[in-house]
Tab-separated table of C-alpha atoms in Angstrom:
chain	number	residue	atom	x	y	z
I	1	MET	CA	-91.283	77.370	-79.178
I	2	ILE	CA	-88.568	78.228	-76.650
I	3	LEU	CA	-85.918	77.764	-79.358
I	4	MET	CA	-87.718	80.241	-81.661
I	5	GLU	CA	-87.988	82.789	-78.837
I	6	SER	CA	-84.265	82.381	-78.117
I	7	ILE	CA	-83.374	82.853	-81.790
I	8	TYR	CA	-85.609	85.935	-81.978
I	9	TYR	CA	-83.985	87.407	-78.847
I	10	ILE	CA	-80.464	86.797	-80.185
I	11	MET	CA	-81.333	88.323	-83.574
I	12	SER	CA	-82.968	91.330	-81.889
I	13	ALA	CA	-79.942	91.869	-79.668
I	14	GLU	CA	-77.584	91.585	-82.658
I	15	MET	CA	-79.673	94.034	-84.701
I	16	PHE	CA	-79.781	96.513	-81.818
I	17	SER	CA	-76.004	96.215	-81.369
I	18	PHE	CA	-75.537	96.858	-85.092
I	19	VAL	CA	-77.749	99.971	-84.906
I	20	LEU	CA	-75.823	101.256	-81.871
I	21	GLU	CA	-72.554	100.811	-83.775
I	22	ASN	CA	-73.881	102.821	-86.760
I	23	LEU	CA	-75.590	105.832	-85.215
I	24	PRO	CA	-75.484	109.339	-86.714
I	25	ASN	CA	-72.196	111.123	-85.974
I	26	GLU	CA	-73.763	113.892	-83.886
I	27	TRP	CA	-75.419	111.464	-81.450
I	28	GLU	CA	-74.047	111.054	-77.937
I	29	LYS	CA	-72.197	107.785	-77.488
I	30	ASP	CA	-72.333	105.408	-74.507
I	31	VAL	CA	-75.962	106.196	-73.679
I	32	ASN	CA	-78.013	103.786	-71.596
I	33	TYR	CA	-81.302	103.395	-73.465
I	34	ASN	CA	-83.553	102.275	-70.627
I	35	GLU	CA	-86.352	104.124	-72.465
I	36	SER	CA	-86.998	104.213	-76.197
I	37	TYR	CA	-85.502	107.683	-76.620
I	38	LYS	CA	-83.232	110.209	-74.936
I	39	LEU	CA	-83.219	113.987	-75.358
I	40	PHE	CA	-80.083	116.131	-75.545
I	41	THR	CA	-80.033	119.920	-75.661
I	42	VAL	CA	-78.011	121.115	-78.643
I	43	ASN	CA	-75.507	123.758	-77.568
I	44	ASP	CA	-75.969	127.010	-79.486
I	45	ASN	CA	-72.258	127.366	-80.273
I	46	THR	CA	-72.056	124.104	-82.255
I	47	GLU	CA	-72.200	123.359	-85.966
I	48	GLU	CA	-75.176	121.093	-85.338
I	49	TYR	CA	-77.146	124.017	-83.838
I	50	ARG	CA	-76.246	126.300	-86.748
I	51	THR	CA	-77.307	123.638	-89.263
I	52	VAL	CA	-80.728	123.200	-87.653
I	53	LYS	CA	-81.138	126.948	-87.156
I	54	GLU	CA	-80.687	127.470	-90.920
I	55	LEU	CA	-83.935	125.529	-91.413
I	56	PHE	CA	-85.751	128.162	-89.327
I	57	THR	CA	-84.492	131.353	-90.985
I	58	GLN	CA	-87.744	133.289	-90.503
I	59	HIS	CA	-88.375	132.171	-86.920
I	60	ALA	CA	-86.822	132.909	-83.532
I	61	ILE	CA	-85.624	129.736	-81.815
I	62	LYS	CA	-85.775	129.251	-78.041
I	63	SER	CA	-84.130	125.831	-77.991
I	64	ILE	CA	-83.141	122.835	-80.077
I	65	VAL	CA	-83.201	119.356	-78.580
I	66	ARG	CA	-81.789	116.290	-80.349
I	67	VAL	CA	-83.902	113.148	-80.143
I	68	GLN	CA	-81.906	109.936	-79.928
I	69	ASN	CA	-84.151	106.955	-80.528
I	70	PRO	CA	-82.076	104.031	-81.818
I	71	PHE	CA	-85.173	101.848	-82.181
I	72	GLN	CA	-86.909	104.339	-84.483
I	73	TYR	CA	-83.663	105.102	-86.309
I	74	GLY	CA	-82.951	101.384	-86.811
I	75	ARG	CA	-86.418	100.758	-88.264
I	76	PHE	CA	-85.926	103.739	-90.580
I	77	LYS	CA	-82.580	102.403	-91.853
I	78	LEU	CA	-84.037	98.906	-92.356
I	79	ARG	CA	-86.959	100.415	-94.277
I	80	GLN	CA	-84.516	102.304	-96.515
I	81	GLU	CA	-82.716	99.039	-97.248
I	82	MET	CA	-85.969	97.213	-97.901
I	83	CYS	CA	-87.235	99.945	-100.270
I	84	GLU	CA	-83.776	100.359	-101.820
I	85	THR	CA	-84.110	104.121	-101.546
I	86	TYR	CA	-81.695	106.479	-99.868
I	87	TYR	CA	-83.334	109.775	-100.772
I	88	VAL	CA	-84.706	111.526	-97.719
I	89	ASP	CA	-86.578	114.761	-97.149
I	90	THR	CA	-86.472	116.982	-94.101
I	91	VAL	CA	-90.063	117.575	-93.016
I	92	TYR	CA	-91.786	119.325	-90.125
I	93	CYS	CA	-94.665	118.453	-87.850
I	94	ILE	CA	-96.279	120.544	-85.103
I	95	VAL	CA	-97.316	118.905	-81.835
I	96	HIS	CA	-98.817	120.345	-78.682
I	97	THR	CA	-96.348	120.472	-75.794
I	98	ASP	CA	-98.637	118.145	-73.820
I	99	ASP	CA	-98.339	115.517	-76.577
I	100	LEU	CA	-94.579	115.724	-77.101
I	101	SER	CA	-93.670	112.591	-75.132
I	102	ILE	CA	-96.429	110.653	-76.935
I	103	ALA	CA	-95.157	111.850	-80.328
I	104	LEU	CA	-91.596	110.832	-79.484
I	105	LYS	CA	-92.487	107.484	-77.951
I	106	TYR	CA	-95.014	106.458	-80.612
I	107	THR	CA	-93.386	107.943	-83.732
I	108	CYS	CA	-95.870	110.800	-84.276
I	109	ASP	CA	-98.935	108.570	-83.941
I	110	TYR	CA	-101.484	111.387	-83.839
I	111	ARG	CA	-104.269	108.969	-82.808
I	112	ARG	CA	-102.708	108.865	-79.342
I	113	TYR	CA	-102.534	112.670	-78.929
I	114	ASN	CA	-104.672	114.416	-76.334
I	115	LYS	CA	-104.580	117.711	-78.229
I	116	THR	CA	-104.570	118.176	-81.985
I	117	ALA	CA	-102.587	120.642	-84.039
I	118	TYR	CA	-104.583	120.329	-87.236
I	119	GLY	CA	-108.186	119.554	-86.341
I	120	PRO	CA	-109.743	116.250	-87.422
I	121	ASN	CA	-107.235	114.119	-89.286
I	122	LEU	CA	-108.773	111.835	-91.866
I	123	ASN	CA	-105.467	110.418	-93.093
I	124	LYS	CA	-103.726	107.377	-91.695
I	125	GLN	CA	-100.456	109.271	-91.313
I	126	PRO	CA	-99.464	112.433	-89.449
I	127	LYS	CA	-99.277	115.645	-91.453
I	128	PHE	CA	-95.762	116.564	-92.486
I	129	TYR	CA	-94.816	119.802	-94.202
I	130	ASN	CA	-91.841	120.645	-96.396
I	131	SER	CA	-91.311	123.991	-94.675
I	132	VAL	CA	-91.518	125.291	-91.128
I	133	SER	CA	-93.731	128.157	-92.289
I	134	SER	CA	-96.271	125.749	-93.817
I	135	ALA	CA	-96.339	123.649	-90.655
I	136	ILE	CA	-96.945	126.727	-88.506
I	137	THR	CA	-99.543	128.237	-90.844
I	138	ASN	CA	-101.572	125.015	-90.994
I	139	ASN	CA	-101.789	124.271	-87.265
I	140	PHE	CA	-104.292	125.318	-84.608
I	141	ILE	CA	-101.884	125.620	-81.675
I	142	ASP	CA	-100.355	128.897	-80.537
I	143	LEU	CA	-96.553	128.786	-80.597
I	144	GLU	CA	-96.315	129.031	-76.799
I	145	ASN	CA	-97.893	125.561	-76.579
I	146	ALA	CA	-96.323	124.059	-79.699
I	147	LYS	CA	-93.174	122.156	-80.540
I	148	VAL	CA	-91.830	121.763	-84.058
I	149	LEU	CA	-90.549	118.288	-84.825
I	150	VAL	CA	-87.844	118.058	-87.475
I	151	LEU	CA	-87.916	114.660	-89.141
I	152	TYR	CA	-86.117	112.717	-91.836
I	153	LYS	CA	-88.620	111.006	-94.126
I	154	ILE	CA	-88.007	108.628	-97.002
I	155	SER	CA	-88.871	110.555	-100.172
I	156	GLY	CA	-92.265	109.820	-101.684
I	157	ASN	CA	-95.502	108.691	-100.103
I	158	THR	CA	-95.401	107.754	-96.438
I	159	LEU	CA	-96.610	104.186	-95.988
I	160	THR	CA	-95.509	103.173	-92.484
I	161	GLN	CA	-94.107	104.680	-89.297
I	162	SER	CA	-90.758	103.246	-90.348
I	163	ASP	CA	-90.626	105.741	-93.241
I	164	TYR	CA	-89.541	108.571	-90.929
I	165	TYR	CA	-87.859	109.364	-87.637
I	166	VAL	CA	-87.739	112.428	-85.405
I	167	GLN	CA	-84.370	114.181	-85.322
I	168	TYR	CA	-85.033	117.364	-83.345
I	169	VAL	CA	-87.602	119.134	-81.206
I	170	VAL	CA	-87.501	122.901	-81.697
I	171	SER	CA	-89.165	125.444	-79.427
I	172	LEU	CA	-89.974	128.743	-81.097
I	173	SER	CA	-90.538	132.175	-79.624
I	174	SER	CA	-93.987	133.565	-80.327
I	175	PHE	CA	-94.055	136.858	-82.153
């Protein structure tokens, strides 16, 4: 039993090292991940900011924060390999500000939320939308108390939490 635990630990450490060596280019390097994710404000004079802002053409942005979660990202990349699919969609999900840390820690597991953006959810997956406008229109939270999550999702039906990962948290100005 101890041998199996040792093998598992070594494999986990090797997999985590591999993920850390193959992170997205815009991610900060040399980060100590003592928690599952880290947040980094995206500077408004960068290409990264302009790229994300283009997704929100009809909305005024207060701030954009990059989410760096190598655990979630690693599971996503492994899932892509397992499914042999590399097509991804950018999707959006609204969460209440009070539930943001829960959404980021537990990969948008809406069952853990204290507040709901969409009323009773009968599905087994969070609700993702293909446009920011659809996400905003279909939620019950005023924009002052809402955050828009920008996610990459494997194209097609969502089957597991490994099918997507959160890239950015965007705060919008209310109109």
